[in-house]
Coordinates of N, CA and C and ligand atoms in Angstrom, one line a residue:
M336 N 1.0 -116.9 17.4 CA 0.1 -117.3 18.5 C -1.3 -117.3 18.0
D337 N -2.0 -118.3 18.5 CA -3.3 -118.4 18.3 C -4.2 -117.5 19.0
T338 N -5.4 -117.2 18.5 CA -6.3 -116.2 19.0 C -6.7 -116.6 20.6
A339 N -7.0 -117.6 21.0 CA -7.1 -118.2 22.1 C -6.0 -117.6 23.2
S340 N -4.9 -117.9 22.7 CA -3.8 -117.8 23.7 C -3.7 -116.1 23.9
L341 N -4.0 -115.5 22.9 CA -3.8 -113.9 22.9 C -4.9 -113.5 23.8
E342 N -6.0 -114.0 23.7 CA -7.2 -113.5 24.5 C -7.0 -113.9 26.1
Q343 N -6.2 -114.9 26.3 CA -5.8 -115.4 27.5 C -5.0 -114.5 28.2
R344 N -4.0 -113.9 27.3 CA -3.0 -113.1 27.7 C -3.6 -111.8 28.3
Y345 N -4.6 -111.3 27.6 CA -5.3 -110.1 27.8 C -5.9 -110.3 29.2
R346 N -6.6 -111.5 29.2 CA -7.4 -111.7 30.5 C -6.4 -111.9 31.7
D347 N -5.3 -112.4 31.6 CA -4.4 -112.6 32.6 C -4.1 -111.3 33.1
R348 N -3.8 -110.3 32.2 CA -3.4 -108.7 32.6 C -4.3 -108.2 33.4
A349 N -5.5 -108.5 33.0 CA -6.7 -107.7 33.9 C -7.2 -108.6 35.1
S350 N -6.5 -109.7 35.2 CA -7.0 -110.4 36.4 C -7.1 -109.9 37.7
T351 N -8.0 -110.0 38.6 CA -7.9 -109.5 40.0 C -7.8 -110.4 40.9
G352 N -7.5 -111.7 40.6 CA -7.0 -112.9 41.4 C -5.5 -112.8 42.1
W353 N -5.2 -113.5 43.1 CA -3.7 -113.0 43.7 C -2.6 -113.4 42.6
R354 N -2.7 -114.1 41.6 CA -1.5 -114.4 40.9 C -1.4 -113.0 39.9
G355 N -2.7 -112.6 39.7 CA -2.7 -111.4 38.8 C -1.9 -110.1 39.5
R356 N -2.6 -110.2 40.8 CA -2.1 -108.9 41.7 C -0.6 -109.2 42.0
L357 N 0.1 -110.3 42.2 CA 1.4 -110.7 42.5 C 2.1 -110.2 41.3
R358 N 1.6 -110.6 40.0 CA 2.4 -110.4 38.8 C 2.5 -109.0 38.5
R359 N 1.4 -108.2 38.8 CA 1.4 -106.7 38.7 C 2.5 -106.0 40.0
A360 N 2.6 -106.6 41.0 CA 3.4 -106.0 42.3 C 4.9 -106.3 41.8
L361 N 5.1 -107.3 41.1 CA 6.6 -107.7 41.0 C 6.9 -107.1 39.7
E362 N 6.1 -106.6 38.7 CA 6.5 -106.1 37.2 C 7.4 -104.9 37.4
P363 N 8.5 -105.0 36.8 CA 9.5 -104.0 36.9 C 9.0 -102.8 36.1
P364 N 9.7 -101.6 36.2 CA 9.2 -100.3 35.4 C 9.6 -100.6 34.0
A365 N 8.9 -100.0 33.1 CA 9.1 -100.3 31.6 C 10.7 -100.0 31.4
P366 N 11.2 -100.8 30.1 CA 12.7 -100.5 30.1 C 13.0 -99.3 29.1
F367 N 11.8 -98.6 28.9 CA 12.1 -97.6 28.1 C 11.4 -96.2 28.4
I368 N 11.9 -94.9 28.2 CA 11.2 -93.9 28.3 C 10.8 -93.1 27.1
M369 N 9.7 -92.6 27.0 CA 9.1 -92.0 25.7 C 10.0 -90.6 25.5
N370 N 10.3 -90.3 24.2 CA 11.0 -89.0 23.8 C 10.2 -88.0 24.2
P371 N 10.5 -87.2 25.3 CA 9.7 -85.8 25.5 C 9.5 -85.0 24.4
R372 N 10.2 -85.2 23.4 CA 10.2 -84.1 22.2 C 9.2 -84.6 21.0
E373 N 8.7 -86.0 21.5 CA 7.6 -86.3 20.4 C 6.4 -85.5 20.5
P374 N 5.8 -84.8 19.2 CA 4.6 -83.9 19.5 C 3.5 -84.9 19.6
K375 N 2.6 -84.3 20.6 CA 1.1 -85.1 20.9 C 0.1 -84.4 20.6
D376 N 0.3 -82.8 20.2 CA -0.9 -82.0 20.6 C -1.5 -81.6 19.3
F377 N -1.5 -82.3 18.2 CA -2.1 -82.2 17.1 C -3.7 -82.3 17.4
P378 N -4.6 -81.5 16.5 CA -6.0 -81.3 17.0 C -6.7 -82.6 17.0
L379 N -7.7 -82.8 17.9 CA -8.5 -83.7 18.1 C -10.0 -83.4 17.5
G380 N -10.6 -84.2 17.1 CA -12.0 -83.8 16.4 C -13.3 -84.4 17.4
R381 N -14.5 -84.2 16.8 CA -15.5 -85.0 17.6 C -15.3 -86.4 17.5
W382 N -14.7 -87.0 16.3 CA -14.8 -88.4 16.3 C -13.1 -88.7 16.0
N383 N -12.5 -89.3 16.7 CA -11.3 -89.9 16.6 C -11.3 -91.4 16.7
L384 N -10.1 -91.9 15.9 CA -10.0 -93.4 15.9 C -8.7 -94.0 16.4
Y385 N -8.8 -94.8 17.5 CA -7.6 -95.6 17.9 C -7.7 -96.8 17.6
I386 N -6.5 -97.5 16.9 CA -6.6 -98.8 16.1 C -5.5 -99.6 17.3
G387 N -6.3 -100.8 17.7 CA -5.2 -101.8 18.5 C -5.3 -101.5 19.8
G388 N -6.1 -101.0 20.6 CA -6.2 -100.8 21.9 C -6.9 -101.6 22.9
A389 N -6.8 -103.1 22.5 CA -7.4 -104.2 23.2 C -6.9 -104.0 24.7
G390 N -7.8 -104.2 25.7 CA -7.5 -104.4 27.1 C -7.7 -102.9 27.8
R391 N -7.7 -102.1 27.1 CA -7.6 -100.5 27.7 C -8.7 -99.6 27.2
R392 N -9.1 -98.7 28.1 CA -10.1 -97.7 27.5 C -9.2 -96.6 26.9
V393 N -9.7 -96.0 25.8 CA -8.7 -94.9 25.2 C -9.9 -93.7 25.1
E394 N -9.8 -92.7 26.2 CA -10.6 -91.8 26.1 C -10.7 -90.8 24.9
G395 N -11.9 -90.5 24.4 CA -12.0 -89.5 23.2 C -11.7 -90.3 22.0
Y396 N -11.7 -91.5 22.0 CA -11.4 -92.4 20.8 C -12.6 -93.4 20.7
V397 N -12.8 -93.7 19.3 CA -13.4 -94.9 19.0 C -12.1 -96.3 19.0
N398 N -12.2 -97.0 19.9 CA -11.3 -98.2 19.9 C -11.5 -99.3 19.2
L399 N -10.8 -99.6 18.3 CA -11.0 -100.6 17.4 C -10.0 -101.7 17.4
D400 N -10.3 -102.9 17.4 CA -9.2 -103.8 17.7 C -9.6 -105.3 17.0
L401 N -8.8 -106.1 16.7 CA -9.3 -107.5 16.1 C -10.2 -108.2 17.1
F402 N -9.9 -107.8 18.4 CA -10.4 -108.8 19.5 C -11.5 -107.9 20.2
A403 N -12.7 -108.6 20.5 CA -13.6 -107.7 21.4 C -13.2 -108.1 22.7
M404 N -12.1 -107.4 23.2 CA -11.7 -107.5 24.6 C -12.2 -106.1 25.4
P405 N -12.2 -106.1 26.8 CA -12.7 -104.9 27.4 C -12.0 -103.7 26.8
G406 N -12.7 -102.6 26.8 CA -12.2 -101.3 26.3 C -12.4 -101.2 24.8
V407 N -12.6 -102.3 24.1 CA -12.6 -102.3 22.7 C -14.0 -101.8 22.2
D408 N -14.3 -100.8 21.4 CA -15.8 -100.3 21.0 C -16.1 -101.2 19.7
V409 N -15.2 -101.4 18.7 CA -15.4 -102.1 17.6 C -14.5 -103.3 17.4
A410 N -15.0 -104.2 17.2 CA -14.1 -105.4 16.8 C -14.2 -105.5 15.4
A411 N -13.0 -105.3 14.8 CA -13.0 -105.3 13.3 C -11.2 -105.4 12.8
D412 N -11.2 -105.7 11.7 CA -9.8 -105.8 10.9 C -9.6 -104.5 10.3
A413 N -8.2 -103.9 11.0 CA -7.9 -102.6 10.3 C -7.7 -102.6 8.6
E414 N -7.7 -103.8 8.0 CA -7.6 -103.9 6.5 C -9.0 -103.6 6.1
A415 N -10.0 -103.4 6.7 CA -11.3 -103.1 6.3 C -12.0 -102.4 7.2
L416 N -11.8 -101.2 7.4 CA -12.4 -100.4 8.5 C -13.9 -100.3 8.1
P417 N -14.8 -100.5 9.1 CA -16.2 -100.5 9.1 C -16.7 -99.0 9.4
F418 N -16.2 -97.9 8.5 CA -16.6 -96.6 8.8 C -16.7 -96.0 7.5
P419 N -17.7 -94.9 7.4 CA -17.6 -94.0 6.2 C -16.4 -93.3 6.0
G420 N -16.1 -92.9 4.8 CA -14.9 -92.0 4.4 C -14.9 -90.7 5.1
E421 N -13.9 -90.1 5.4 CA -13.7 -88.9 5.9 C -14.2 -88.5 7.3
T422 N -14.3 -89.6 8.3 CA -15.1 -89.7 9.5 C -14.3 -89.1 10.6
F423 N -13.0 -89.3 10.7 CA -12.2 -89.0 12.0 C -11.1 -88.0 11.6
L424 N -10.9 -87.0 12.5 CA -10.0 -86.0 12.4 C -8.8 -86.4 13.0
R425 N -8.6 -87.4 13.8 CA -7.3 -88.2 14.4 C -7.4 -89.5 14.3
V426 N -6.5 -90.0 13.6 CA -6.3 -91.6 13.6 C -5.0 -91.9 14.3
E427 N -5.0 -92.7 15.3 CA -3.7 -93.3 15.9 C -3.6 -94.6 15.5
C428 N -2.2 -95.0 15.2 CA -1.9 -96.4 14.9 C -0.6 -96.7 15.5
D429 N -0.7 -97.1 16.7 CA 0.5 -97.2 17.6 C 1.0 -98.5 17.9
A430 N 1.9 -99.0 17.2 CA 2.6 -100.5 17.3 C 1.5 -101.5 17.1
V431 N 0.8 -101.2 15.8 CA -0.2 -102.1 14.9 C 0.4 -102.6 13.8
L432 N 1.2 -101.8 12.9 CA 1.3 -102.0 11.5 C 2.1 -103.2 11.4
E433 N 3.1 -103.7 12.5 CA 4.0 -104.7 12.3 C 3.2 -106.0 12.6
H434 N 2.0 -106.0 12.7 CA 1.2 -107.1 13.1 C -0.1 -107.3 12.1
V435 N 0.1 -106.6 11.3 CA -1.1 -106.7 10.1 C -0.5 -107.4 8.9
C436 N -1.4 -108.2 8.0 CA -0.7 -108.9 6.9 C -0.4 -107.9 5.9
D437 N -1.2 -106.9 5.6 CA -1.0 -105.9 4.7 C -1.0 -104.5 5.0
P438 N 0.2 -103.9 5.3 CA 0.3 -102.5 5.8 C -0.4 -101.7 4.8
A439 N 0.1 -101.7 3.6 CA -0.4 -100.8 2.6 C -1.9 -100.7 2.6
R440 N -2.5 -101.9 2.7 CA -4.0 -101.8 2.8 C -4.7 -101.1 3.9
V441 N -4.1 -101.3 5.2 CA -4.4 -100.7 6.5 C -4.1 -99.1 6.2
M442 N -3.2 -98.8 5.6 CA -2.7 -97.4 5.3 C -3.7 -96.6 4.4
S443 N -4.2 -97.3 3.3 CA -5.1 -96.8 2.5 C -6.5 -96.6 3.2
E444 N -6.8 -97.7 4.1 CA -8.1 -97.5 4.9 C -8.1 -96.4 5.9
M445 N -6.9 -96.3 6.5 CA -6.7 -95.2 7.4 C -6.9 -93.8 6.7
T446 N -6.2 -93.6 5.4 CA -6.4 -92.5 4.8 C -7.9 -92.1 4.3
R447 N -8.4 -93.3 4.0 CA -9.8 -93.2 3.6 C -10.7 -92.6 4.7
V448 N -10.6 -93.1 5.8 CA -11.5 -92.7 7.0 C -11.1 -91.3 7.7
L449 N -9.8 -90.9 7.3 CA -9.4 -89.8 7.8 C -10.0 -88.5 7.1
A450 N -10.4 -87.5 7.9 CA -11.1 -86.2 7.3 C -10.1 -85.3 6.7
P451 N -10.4 -84.5 5.9 CA -9.6 -83.7 5.1 C -9.0 -82.6 6.1
G452 N -7.6 -82.4 6.2 CA -6.9 -81.7 7.2 C -6.7 -82.5 8.3
G453 N -7.1 -83.9 8.7 CA -7.1 -84.6 9.7 C -5.5 -85.1 9.9
Y454 N -5.2 -85.7 11.1 CA -3.9 -86.1 11.4 C -3.9 -87.7 11.6
L455 N -2.8 -88.3 11.1 CA -2.6 -89.8 11.4 C -1.1 -89.8 12.1
H456 N -1.3 -90.6 13.2 CA -0.1 -90.9 13.9 C 0.4 -92.4 13.7
L457 N 1.5 -92.6 13.2 CA 2.0 -93.8 13.2 C 3.3 -94.0 14.1
V458 N 3.3 -95.2 14.8 CA 4.4 -95.6 15.6 C 4.7 -97.0 15.3
T459 N 6.0 -97.4 15.1 CA 6.3 -98.8 14.8 C 7.7 -99.2 15.5
P460 N 8.0 -100.4 15.6 CA 9.2 -100.8 16.1 C 10.2 -100.9 15.0
F461 N 11.6 -100.6 15.1 CA 12.6 -100.8 14.3 C 13.6 -101.8 15.0
C462 N 14.4 -101.6 16.2 CA 15.0 -102.6 16.7 C 14.3 -103.2 18.2
H463 N 13.5 -104.2 17.9 CA 12.5 -104.6 19.1 C 12.5 -106.2 18.7
P464 N 12.4 -106.9 20.0 CA 12.0 -108.4 19.8 C 11.2 -108.8 19.3
F465 N 10.9 -110.0 18.8 CA 9.7 -110.4 18.3 C 8.6 -110.5 19.2
H466 N 7.5 -110.3 18.8 CA 6.4 -110.3 19.8 C 4.8 -110.4 18.9
E467 N 4.2 -111.3 19.4 CA 3.1 -111.7 18.5 C 1.7 -111.0 19.0
Y468 N 0.9 -110.2 18.2 CA -0.3 -109.9 18.7 C -1.3 -109.9 17.3
P469 N -1.9 -111.0 16.8 CA -1.5 -112.2 17.3 C -0.2 -112.7 16.4
K470 N 0.2 -112.0 15.3 CA 1.4 -112.3 14.6 C 2.3 -111.1 14.5
D471 N 3.4 -111.4 14.3 CA 4.6 -110.3 14.2 C 5.2 -110.4 12.7
Y472 N 5.1 -109.6 11.7 CA 5.4 -109.8 10.5 C 6.7 -108.9 10.1
R473 N 6.9 -107.9 10.6 CA 7.9 -106.9 10.1 C 8.5 -105.7 11.1
R474 N 9.5 -105.1 10.7 CA 10.0 -103.8 11.2 C 10.0 -102.7 10.4
F475 N 10.1 -101.4 10.9 CA 10.0 -100.3 9.8 C 11.1 -99.3 10.2
T476 N 11.5 -98.6 9.2 CA 12.3 -97.3 9.5 C 11.5 -96.2 9.2
I477 N 12.0 -94.9 9.5 CA 11.0 -93.7 9.2 C 10.9 -93.6 7.8
D478 N 11.8 -93.8 6.9 CA 11.9 -93.8 5.6 C 10.6 -94.6 5.0
G479 N 10.7 -96.0 5.6 CA 9.6 -96.9 5.3 C 8.3 -96.4 5.5
L480 N 7.9 -95.8 6.6 CA 6.9 -95.1 7.1 C 6.4 -94.3 6.1
K481 N 7.4 -93.5 5.8 CA 7.0 -92.1 4.6 C 6.6 -92.7 3.3
Q482 N 7.2 -93.7 3.0 CA 6.9 -94.4 1.7 C 5.5 -94.9 1.6
L483 N 5.3 -95.7 2.9 CA 3.8 -96.1 3.0 C 2.7 -95.1 3.0
A484 N 3.2 -93.8 3.6 CA 2.1 -92.9 3.8 C 2.1 -91.8 2.7
Q485 N 2.7 -92.3 1.4 CA 2.7 -91.4 0.1 C 1.4 -90.9 0.0
G486 N 1.5 -89.4 -0.2 CA 0.1 -88.8 -0.7 C -0.2 -87.9 0.5
L487 N 0.2 -88.2 1.8 CA -0.1 -87.6 3.1 C 1.1 -86.6 3.4
E488 N 0.7 -85.6 4.0 CA 2.2 -84.5 4.2 C 2.8 -84.9 5.5
P489 N 4.0 -85.2 5.6 CA 4.8 -85.6 6.9 C 4.6 -84.1 7.5
V490 N 4.4 -84.2 8.8 CA 4.4 -82.9 9.7 C 5.3 -83.1 11.0
A491 N 5.7 -84.3 11.3 CA 6.8 -84.3 12.3 C 7.2 -86.0 12.3
E492 N 8.4 -86.0 12.7 CA 9.0 -87.5 12.5 C 10.0 -87.7 13.7
G493 N 10.4 -88.8 14.0 CA 11.5 -89.1 14.9 C 11.5 -90.3 15.5
W494 N 12.1 -90.4 16.9 CA 12.4 -91.7 17.5 C 11.6 -91.6 18.7
R495 N 10.6 -92.4 18.9 CA 9.8 -92.6 20.3 C 10.8 -93.1 21.7
T496 N 11.4 -94.1 21.2 CA 12.2 -94.8 22.2 C 13.4 -95.2 21.5
G497 N 14.7 -95.0 22.3 CA 15.8 -94.9 21.8 C 16.7 -96.2 21.7
P498 N 18.2 -95.9 21.7 CA 19.1 -96.9 21.7 C 19.2 -97.7 23.0
A499 N 18.8 -96.8 24.1 CA 19.1 -97.6 25.6 C 17.8 -98.5 25.5
A500 N 16.5 -98.1 25.1 CA 15.5 -99.1 25.1 C 15.8 -100.3 24.4
T501 N 16.5 -100.2 23.3 CA 16.8 -101.3 22.4 C 17.7 -102.2 23.4
L502 N 18.8 -101.6 23.9 CA 19.9 -102.3 24.5 C 19.1 -103.2 25.6
L503 N 18.1 -102.4 26.3 CA 17.4 -103.1 27.7 C 16.5 -104.2 27.2
V504 N 15.7 -104.0 26.1 CA 14.9 -105.1 25.7 C 15.6 -106.4 25.2
V505 N 16.5 -106.1 24.5 CA 17.5 -107.3 23.9 C 18.2 -108.0 25.2
A506 N 18.7 -107.2 26.0 CA 19.3 -107.8 27.1 C 18.5 -108.8 27.9
I507 N 17.3 -108.1 28.1 CA 16.3 -109.0 28.9 C 15.9 -110.3 28.2
E508 N 15.6 -110.1 26.9 CA 15.3 -111.2 25.9 C 16.5 -112.3 25.8
F509 N 17.7 -111.8 25.8 CA 18.8 -112.7 25.7 C 18.7 -113.5 27.1
A510 N 18.7 -112.9 28.1 CA 18.6 -113.5 29.6 C 17.7 -114.6 29.6
K511 N 16.6 -114.3 29.1 CA 15.1 -115.3 29.1 C 15.6 -116.2 28.2
G512 N 16.3 -116.2 27.1 CA 16.4 -117.1 26.2 C 17.4 -118.2 26.8
L513 N 18.2 -117.9 27.5 CA 19.1 -118.9 28.2 C 18.4 -119.6 29.4
A514 N 17.3 -119.1 29.7 CA 16.8 -119.8 30.8 C 16.1 -121.1 30.4
P515 N 16.2 -122.4 30.9 CA 15.4 -123.6 30.5 C 14.0 -123.7 30.9
W516 N 13.5 -122.9 31.9 CA 12.2 -123.2 32.3 C 11.4 -121.9 32.2
R517 N 10.0 -122.1 32.4 CA 9.4 -120.9 32.1 C 9.5 -120.0 33.6
W518 N 9.5 -120.7 34.7 CA 9.7 -119.8 35.9 C 11.1 -118.9 36.1
W519 N 12.0 -119.7 35.4 CA 13.3 -119.0 35.4 C 13.3 -117.9 34.4
R520 N 12.6 -117.9 33.4 CA 12.3 -116.8 32.4 C 11.6 -115.6 33.2
G521 N 10.6 -116.0 33.9 CA 9.8 -114.9 34.7 C 11.0 -114.3 35.6
A522 N 11.6 -114.9 36.3 CA 12.7 -114.6 37.3 C 13.5 -113.4 36.6
A523 N 13.9 -114.0 35.5 CA 15.1 -113.2 34.8 C 14.3 -111.8 34.5
H524 N 13.2 -111.9 34.0 CA 12.3 -110.7 33.5 C 12.4 -109.8 34.8
V525 N 11.9 -110.3 35.9 CA 11.8 -109.3 37.1 C 13.0 -109.0 37.5
A526 N 14.2 -109.7 37.7 CA 15.2 -109.3 38.4 C 16.0 -108.4 37.3
L527 N 16.3 -108.9 36.0 CA 16.8 -107.8 35.3 C 16.1 -106.4 34.9
G528 N 14.7 -106.6 35.0 CA 14.0 -105.6 34.7 C 14.0 -104.4 35.7
W529 N 14.2 -105.0 37.0 CA 14.5 -104.0 38.1 C 15.9 -103.5 38.2
L530 N 16.8 -104.4 37.9 CA 18.4 -104.1 37.8 C 18.6 -103.0 36.6
L531 N 18.0 -103.1 35.7 CA 18.5 -102.4 34.5 C 17.9 -101.3 34.1
F532 N 16.5 -101.1 34.7 CA 15.9 -99.9 34.1 C 16.4 -98.6 34.4
P533 N 17.2 -98.3 35.3 CA 17.7 -97.0 35.4 C 18.4 -96.6 34.3
L534 N 18.9 -97.5 33.5 CA 19.6 -97.2 32.2 C 18.8 -96.6 31.2
R535 N 17.4 -96.8 31.3 CA 16.7 -96.1 30.2 C 16.7 -94.6 30.1
Y536 N 17.2 -94.1 31.1 CA 17.4 -92.6 31.2 C 18.4 -92.0 30.3
L537 N 19.5 -92.9 30.0 CA 20.5 -92.6 28.9 C 19.8 -92.2 27.6
D538 N 18.4 -92.7 27.3 CA 17.9 -92.1 26.1 C 17.7 -90.6 26.1
L539 N 17.6 -90.0 27.2 CA 17.1 -88.6 27.4 C 18.2 -87.8 26.6
W540 N 19.6 -88.3 26.9 CA 20.6 -87.8 26.0 C 20.9 -88.3 24.6
L541 N 20.7 -89.6 24.4 CA 20.9 -90.4 23.2 C 19.9 -89.7 22.1
L542 N 18.6 -89.6 22.6 CA 17.7 -89.2 21.4 C 17.8 -87.9 21.0
R543 N 18.9 -87.1 21.6 CA 19.3 -85.9 21.1 C 20.3 -85.9 20.1
T544 N 21.0 -87.1 19.9 CA 22.0 -87.2 19.1 C 21.5 -87.5 17.7
S545 N 22.4 -87.5 16.6 CA 21.9 -87.8 15.3 C 22.1 -89.2 14.9
R546 N 22.8 -89.9 15.9 CA 22.9 -91.2 15.7 C 21.8 -92.2 16.3
A547 N 21.0 -91.6 17.0 CA 19.8 -92.3 17.6 C 19.1 -93.3 16.9
G548 N 19.0 -93.0 15.7 CA 18.1 -93.9 15.0 C 18.9 -95.2 14.3
R549 N 20.4 -95.2 14.6 CA 20.9 -96.4 14.1 C 20.6 -97.6 14.8
I550 N 20.2 -97.5 16.0 CA 19.6 -98.7 16.7 C 18.3 -98.2 17.5
G551 N 17.6 -97.3 17.0 CA 16.5 -97.0 17.8 C 15.5 -98.1 17.9
N552 N 14.7 -97.9 19.0 CA 13.7 -98.9 19.3 C 12.3 -98.8 18.5
H553 N 11.7 -97.7 18.6 CA 10.4 -97.3 17.9 C 10.5 -96.0 17.3
C554 N 10.0 -95.9 16.0 CA 10.0 -94.5 15.3 C 8.5 -94.2 15.3
Y555 N 8.4 -92.7 15.1 CA 7.0 -92.2 14.8 C 7.0 -91.4 13.7
L556 N 5.8 -91.1 13.0 CA 5.5 -90.2 12.0 C 4.2 -89.7 12.0
W557 N 3.9 -88.3 12.1 CA 2.8 -87.7 12.0 C 2.6 -87.0 10.5
V558 N 1.5 -87.4 10.0 CA 1.1 -87.1 8.6 C -0.2 -86.5 8.6
R559 N -0.5 -85.6 7.7 CA -1.7 -84.7 7.7 C -2.3 -84.9 6.3
K560 N -3.6 -85.4 6.3 CA -4.4 -85.5 5.0 C -4.6 -84.1 4.4
P561 N -4.3 -83.6 3.2 CA -4.4 -82.4 2.7 C -6.0 -82.0 2.7
A562 N -6.2 -80.8 3.0 CA -7.6 -80.2 3.0 C -8.2 -80.3 1.7
S563 N -9.3 -80.7 1.4 CA -10.0 -80.8 0.0 C -9.9 -79.5 -0.5
R564 N -9.7 -79.4 -1.9 CA -9.8 -78.0 -2.5 C -11.3 -77.7 -2.9
A565 N -11.5 -76.4 -2.8 CA -13.0 -75.8 -3.0 C -13.4 -76.1 -4.5
Ligands
SAM1629 C1 1.3 -104.2 20.3 S1 -0.4 -104.1 20.6 C2 -0.8 -102.4 20.5 C3 -0.5 -101.6 21.8 C4 -1.5 -100.3 21.9 N1 -0.9 -99.4 21.0 C5 -1.4 -99.9 23.4 O1 -0.5 -98.7 23.4 O2 -1.9 -100.4 24.2 C6 -1.2 -104.5 19.0 C7 -2.7 -104.6 19.0 O3 -3.2 -104.4 17.5 C8 -4.2 -105.5 17.3 N2 -4.2 -105.9 16.1 C9 -3.2 -106.7 15.4 N3 -3.7 -106.8 14.0 C10 -4.9 -106.1 14.0 C11 -5.6 -105.9 12.8 N4 -5.5 -106.5 11.7 N5 -6.8 -105.0 12.9 C12 -7.0 -104.4 14.0 N6 -6.2 -104.6 15.2 C13 -5.3 -105.4 15.1 C14 -3.8 -106.5 18.3 O4 -5.0 -107.1 18.7 C15 -3.2 -105.6 19.7 O5 -4.0 -105.2 20.3

């Protein structure tokens, strides 16, 4: 996707015109629920970094994105973070690594700006349809995330969204793929989204089973940067 189309997508989402309001009124509930057992309470510091939050405010974080859209504090590439080393106690990288050219480079940059003893939260898709922001390069497993984060201590891992989420997002994309015209695809998105969303609650049970990761939707990994030795 080119940059202008992505920026237009963000503008459409924030639009207060009648089309924007109609789209938001019809928008079905998300086809997933978040795993309630994913930990979120690792410490925040005076400075925390959120990567990839274009189009929304992220309280308590410096919000960095490739695009200078509303809510973004710093427009920059995560492959070259414009901050001194050891600045942030927490770094959030949620659904971004699949969109960067060089995830190892981004990991090395996040590790550099993380303070000793600080926490990095990675979330990435495993079974999820193609989606460009502005590109979509790859998918990850938990083991793949751990390999990328070598040198940092894993403190928590698991599945954020499970097999039911995968089933729903794929079913909706499949139906949209059958539709020959754009407005049919919009209608399929709205109709199937409303019809199928209650199935998302199956993940409350499936995420407790050992097989959830076979076709899990998004996985997470929390890692800690070792405190520097005196
Ligand atoms: C799927 S969205 C993330 C959604 C976000 N976590 C949220 O919950 O709203 C991916 C974001 O990463 C940004 N992005 C992609 N490549 C990037 C890069 N190299 N550096 C910084 N941001 C990037 C995109 O512009 C987009 O806003």
